[in-house]
Amino acid sequence: MKAAVLREVGKPLQIEDVQISKPGPHEVLIRTAAAGVCHSDLHFMEGKYPYPLPAVLGHESAGVVEAIGSEVRTVKVGDHVITCLSAFCGHCEYCLTGHMSLCVSPDTKRDQEAEPRLTSPTGPMMQYLNLSSFAEHMLIHEHACVSIRKDMPLDRAALIGCGVMTGVGAVIHTSNVRPGDTVAVIGCGGVGLAAVNGAAMAGAGRVIAIDMSPGKENLAKSMGATDFVLGGDDVVKQVMEMTKGGVQHSFEAIGLSKTAEQSFNMLRRGGTANIIGMIPVGQTISLMGAAFLGEKRIQGSLMGSNRFPVDMPRLVDAYMAGKLHLDDMISRRIRLDQVNEAFEEMKTGAVARSVIVFDA
């Protein structure tokens, strides 16, 4: 099969022929229909987060089940599925206490002495974030995908696999936004726009979208933002004045120390800042200690604190009901061999999401 391979940090992905194994007892073989090009992949390409190489990248995807292992009970051949990088074992402490997105059990991976799921003529190929979806097929654990209704377009379903689940989940699960709450979202890329949409779906009374690009205003408002503010050094002051003391929930969806600090500083007393963006390894943030006397909180959110086998089909239903706005999130549909172009466009900040469509 054709796949986009990262062999060296700082270099473009290479389109190569990669061999894929047959499903083990709890594994599922999926024909990839669509894969979103996510900023997280760029972090690994640039070395901001380390990962063993060579690896097939990609982690936001949807497809059709082609084969299943002997013990698989969650999906069947022919099912349309959304994948999720937060594969879960189902029996560890995290899973049993309802925190499936935090599961790190090795049970969802093949043993080191077993045949690798992916190989190339030069040797084993690393599977990226349990998925490796920049490829014509994926071989994954059954607890890394969920079956969805077949009338859902798979190019839009792919977005739910990471960016939408991360943004909406951070709002609904991690920060528990309630009707009437005030919300600010810093960064209007795919994840930030999903957070904006999620806040609107949760009934937030005011949703302030913040981005450095003025061209994002109309898109953010189409997702449910009530206000748009250009990012910059005075953004905290602007938000504090607009809300007469700060917001109850803020969401940083870029991955920068400066914007993480801003997300905390724009809170009202008792507010919560949620860091969704991937701040590069080694970077730190600085906060005023006295602010904690106002019971302000700052916390991380991993994949929207999801329970994806339940959440993702519900998000599909929300899209089909016209509540989750996925159509406008797709800036461009591309072929696999255009993936490097998509990453270059991503760096400009002008696009929301490019989606690789494999049947195109």
XYZ file of C-alpha atoms in Angstrom:
360
model
C 0.000 0.000 0.000
C 1.034 3.639 -0.423
C 1.835 5.569 2.757
C 3.395 8.888 3.800
C 6.531 8.116 5.813
C 8.596 10.339 8.094
C 12.189 9.112 7.978
C 14.034 12.172 9.245
C 12.986 15.076 11.469
C 12.754 18.341 9.572
C 12.327 16.657 6.198
C 9.169 16.222 4.050
C 7.179 13.017 4.194
C 8.016 10.415 1.558
C 5.344 8.468 -0.323
C 6.472 4.847 -0.129
C 5.232 1.293 -0.550
C 4.639 -0.143 2.930
C 3.574 -3.671 3.824
C 0.758 -4.214 6.322
C 0.198 -7.372 8.370
C -2.987 -9.403 8.770
C -5.300 -8.772 11.744
C -4.459 -10.438 15.031
C -7.211 -11.612 17.425
C -8.226 -8.112 18.582
C -7.212 -6.166 15.473
C -9.132 -4.514 12.645
C -8.003 -3.876 9.062
C -9.513 -0.656 7.709
C -9.482 0.783 4.204
C -8.748 4.440 4.796
C -11.312 6.744 3.182
C -10.121 10.096 4.517
C -7.464 11.513 6.844
C -7.241 15.030 8.214
C -3.895 16.839 8.202
C -3.488 17.905 11.828
C -1.034 20.317 13.434
C 0.066 17.571 15.827
C 1.681 15.723 12.911
C 3.681 18.867 12.125
C 4.977 19.013 15.699
C 6.469 15.528 15.276
C 7.806 16.311 11.799
C 9.622 19.345 13.204
C 10.994 17.444 16.208
C 9.092 19.463 18.822
C 7.895 16.123 20.152
C 10.183 13.092 19.783
C 9.006 9.887 18.099
C 10.862 6.769 16.932
C 11.443 6.683 13.181
C 10.730 5.712 10.471
C 6.992 6.090 11.006
C 3.839 6.411 8.930
C 2.158 9.585 10.198
C -1.541 10.505 10.364
C -4.043 10.100 13.178
C -7.365 11.762 12.223
C -9.261 9.384 10.000
C -12.285 7.418 8.937
C -12.721 4.373 6.727
C -14.380 1.036 6.062
C -13.633 -2.243 7.855
C -12.205 -4.862 5.478
C -11.180 -7.643 7.899
C -11.330 -8.394 11.623
C -9.506 -10.665 14.048
C -11.022 -13.770 15.630
C -11.846 -12.059 18.947
C -13.171 -8.721 17.642
C -16.671 -7.938 18.893
C -16.973 -4.157 18.476
C -17.101 -3.852 14.658
C -17.763 -6.082 11.665
C -16.652 -6.204 8.034
C -18.296 -3.449 6.016
C -18.781 -1.094 8.955
C -17.971 2.562 8.494
C -15.714 3.652 11.339
C -13.978 6.651 12.853
C -10.570 5.962 14.372
C -9.206 7.432 17.602
C -5.578 7.690 18.699
C -6.517 7.181 22.371
C -6.864 3.417 22.119
C -8.024 1.903 25.406
C -7.620 -1.539 26.946
C -10.878 -1.574 28.924
C -9.494 -3.099 32.121
C -6.839 -0.775 33.591
C -7.494 1.702 36.420
C -8.024 4.604 34.010
C -10.546 2.691 31.916
C -12.412 1.285 34.900
C -12.800 4.741 36.462
C -14.154 6.304 33.273
C -10.968 7.976 32.039
C -10.436 5.940 28.876
C -8.528 8.707 27.078
C -5.725 8.405 29.670
C -5.155 4.673 29.098
C -1.531 3.804 28.311
C -1.813 0.027 28.538
C 0.506 -1.894 26.181
C -2.353 -4.336 25.549
C -3.537 -2.256 22.585
C -0.208 -2.794 20.803
C 1.571 -5.867 19.486
C 4.275 -7.429 21.631
C 7.799 -6.367 20.691
C 8.711 -9.904 19.654
C 5.646 -10.190 17.396
C 5.574 -9.325 13.701
C 5.218 -5.531 13.304
C 1.931 -4.219 11.987
C 3.839 -2.178 9.385
C 7.060 -2.990 7.529
C 9.051 -1.697 4.578
C 11.782 -3.271 2.442
C 14.331 -1.672 4.791
C 12.796 -3.039 7.995
C 10.042 -2.414 10.565
C 7.974 0.752 10.319
C 6.692 2.471 13.462
C 2.940 2.880 13.870
C 2.160 6.473 14.814
C -0.225 7.152 17.713
C -1.826 3.710 17.371
C -3.096 4.511 13.856
C -0.775 5.676 11.015
C -3.618 6.934 8.853
C -1.598 8.613 6.069
C -1.865 5.267 4.316
C -4.308 3.384 2.124
C -4.993 0.919 4.956
C -4.748 0.890 8.753
C -4.275 -2.099 11.058
C -5.348 -1.141 14.566
C -6.691 -2.467 17.857
C -10.486 -2.816 17.916
C -10.580 -0.262 20.752
C -9.094 2.400 18.477
C -12.191 2.750 16.279
C -15.953 2.981 16.544
C -18.705 2.103 14.085
C -20.893 4.966 12.798
C -24.016 5.353 10.654
C -23.354 4.820 6.948
C -25.065 7.996 5.737
C -22.328 10.095 7.380
C -19.827 11.437 4.779
C -16.467 9.909 5.649
C -14.384 12.986 4.805
C -16.268 14.920 7.480
C -16.314 11.945 9.830
C -12.505 11.926 9.748
C -12.426 15.361 11.409
C -14.252 13.946 14.403
C -11.388 11.472 14.889
C -9.084 14.077 16.440
C -9.654 17.811 16.044
C -13.396 17.879 16.626
C -13.326 15.367 19.474
C -10.470 17.292 21.076
C -12.145 20.699 20.829
C -15.730 19.738 21.619
C -14.635 17.293 24.319
C -12.485 19.897 26.066
C -15.546 22.133 26.320
C -18.095 19.512 27.341
C -16.011 17.023 29.336
C -12.795 18.639 30.543
C -14.170 22.057 31.503
C -17.877 21.197 31.805
C -19.168 24.379 30.165
C -22.736 25.050 31.213
C -25.560 27.035 29.593
C -24.975 30.764 29.987
C -21.234 30.476 30.735
C -18.691 32.822 29.130
C -16.007 31.236 26.954
C -12.871 32.409 25.129
C -11.041 30.283 22.547
C -7.520 31.255 21.493
C -6.693 29.934 18.025
C -9.191 29.282 15.238
C -7.625 26.310 13.517
C -9.472 23.002 13.367
C -9.336 22.307 17.118
C -10.156 25.881 18.125
C -13.117 26.059 15.753
C -14.392 22.777 17.191
C -14.129 24.280 20.676
C -16.102 27.312 19.505
C -18.752 25.023 18.009
C -18.780 22.895 21.156
C -19.278 25.952 23.373
C -22.238 27.030 21.247
C -23.697 23.523 21.423
C -23.264 23.551 25.216
C -25.305 26.750 25.420
C -22.542 29.180 26.372
C -23.924 32.705 26.649
C -20.885 34.332 25.079
C -18.187 32.713 22.938
C -15.183 34.916 22.140
C -12.979 33.602 19.312
C -9.393 34.909 19.169
C -7.000 34.576 16.242
C -4.154 36.491 14.599
C -5.834 36.266 11.191
C -8.765 38.636 10.607
C -9.915 36.323 7.844
C -11.000 33.787 10.474
C -13.765 36.021 11.848
C -16.574 34.925 9.544
C -15.639 31.265 9.909
C -15.519 31.502 13.712
C -18.914 33.208 13.806
C -20.380 30.552 11.532
C -19.280 28.029 14.167
C -21.106 29.881 16.932
C -18.740 32.627 18.120
C -20.575 35.700 19.378
C -17.445 37.877 19.234
C -14.100 37.910 17.425
C -10.892 39.493 18.754
C -7.576 39.805 16.932
C -4.774 38.173 18.866
C -1.920 40.269 20.213
C -0.320 41.665 23.335
C -3.499 43.465 24.463
C -5.898 40.565 23.995
C -6.247 39.906 27.736
C -7.178 43.530 28.356
C -9.751 43.416 25.566
C -11.391 40.251 26.882
C -11.444 41.541 30.455
C -13.157 44.734 29.320
C -15.652 42.924 27.094
C -16.711 40.571 29.880
C -16.401 42.976 32.836
C -13.904 40.841 34.696
C -12.977 37.850 32.545
C -14.402 34.604 31.210
C -15.387 31.483 33.110
C -13.673 29.126 30.658
C -10.780 29.682 28.285
C -9.306 27.271 25.754
C -5.801 27.599 24.304
C -5.752 25.774 20.955
C -2.389 26.821 19.512
C 0.365 25.371 21.693
C 2.414 28.427 22.711
C 3.616 29.480 26.145
C 2.457 33.058 25.582
C -1.085 32.156 24.630
C -1.300 29.635 27.485
C -0.440 32.464 29.865
C -3.012 34.701 28.203
C -5.677 32.015 28.579
C -5.101 32.010 32.342
C -4.864 35.767 32.699
C -8.214 36.403 30.974
C -10.149 34.340 33.543
C -12.597 35.748 36.029
C -12.438 34.588 39.658
C -13.164 30.872 39.800
C -12.474 30.424 36.098
C -10.696 27.535 34.365
C -8.069 27.711 31.610
C -7.804 24.605 29.433
C -4.604 23.985 27.475
C -5.493 21.988 24.369
C -2.550 22.991 22.157
C 0.690 21.015 22.267
C 3.254 23.311 23.882
C 6.692 22.109 22.659
C 8.716 19.923 25.011
C 10.976 21.989 27.274
C 8.937 25.190 27.172
C 7.484 26.603 30.389
C 4.738 29.065 31.276
C 4.791 31.785 33.921
C 1.735 32.687 36.005
C 1.100 35.292 38.698
C 0.856 33.405 41.986
C -1.618 35.838 43.511
C -4.145 34.915 40.815
C -4.682 31.550 42.482
C -6.198 33.330 45.460
C -9.143 33.963 43.165
C -9.548 30.186 42.751
C -8.480 30.275 39.127
C -7.411 26.961 37.613
C -5.279 25.860 34.687
C -5.434 22.313 33.356
C -4.571 20.180 30.377
C -7.024 18.340 28.151
C -6.015 15.145 26.351
C -8.157 14.353 23.315
C -11.124 16.102 24.926
C -11.234 13.694 27.905
C -13.186 11.514 25.494
C -15.223 8.339 25.833
C -15.021 8.052 22.056
C -17.151 4.904 21.502
C -20.055 6.915 22.942
C -19.011 10.462 22.003
C -18.184 10.040 18.322
C -21.491 8.506 17.189
C -23.234 11.312 19.081
C -21.108 13.901 17.284
C -22.048 12.250 13.988
C -25.710 12.624 14.937
C -25.070 16.270 15.856
C -23.600 16.876 12.398
C -26.487 15.170 10.652
C -28.895 17.309 12.711
C -27.126 20.500 11.633
C -25.671 21.316 15.067
C -22.022 20.392 14.438
C -20.629 22.438 11.557
C -18.024 20.307 9.801
C -18.489 21.352 6.174
C -16.805 24.735 6.576
C -13.875 23.253 8.503
C -12.534 21.552 5.382
C -10.450 24.098 3.529
C -9.169 21.689 0.899
C -9.476 18.059 -0.179
C -6.195 16.596 -1.425
C -4.481 13.418 -2.605
C -1.960 11.569 -0.448
C 0.931 12.844 -2.571
C -0.092 16.438 -1.751
C 0.353 16.003 2.004
C 3.540 18.091 2.208
C 1.778 20.958 0.442
C -0.905 20.794 3.127
C 1.684 21.158 5.884
C 3.193 24.189 4.184
C -0.263 25.772 3.941
C -0.860 24.946 7.599
C 2.164 27.018 8.612
C 0.557 30.135 7.136
C -2.403 29.833 9.504
C -4.811 30.532 6.648
C -6.475 27.094 6.520
C -8.688 25.241 8.986
C -8.205 21.645 7.778
C -6.919 19.888 4.678
C -8.280 16.377 4.252
C -6.657 13.572 2.290
C -9.348 11.724 0.333
C -8.141 8.314 -0.798
C -10.887 7.537 -3.276
C -10.322 10.811 -5.177
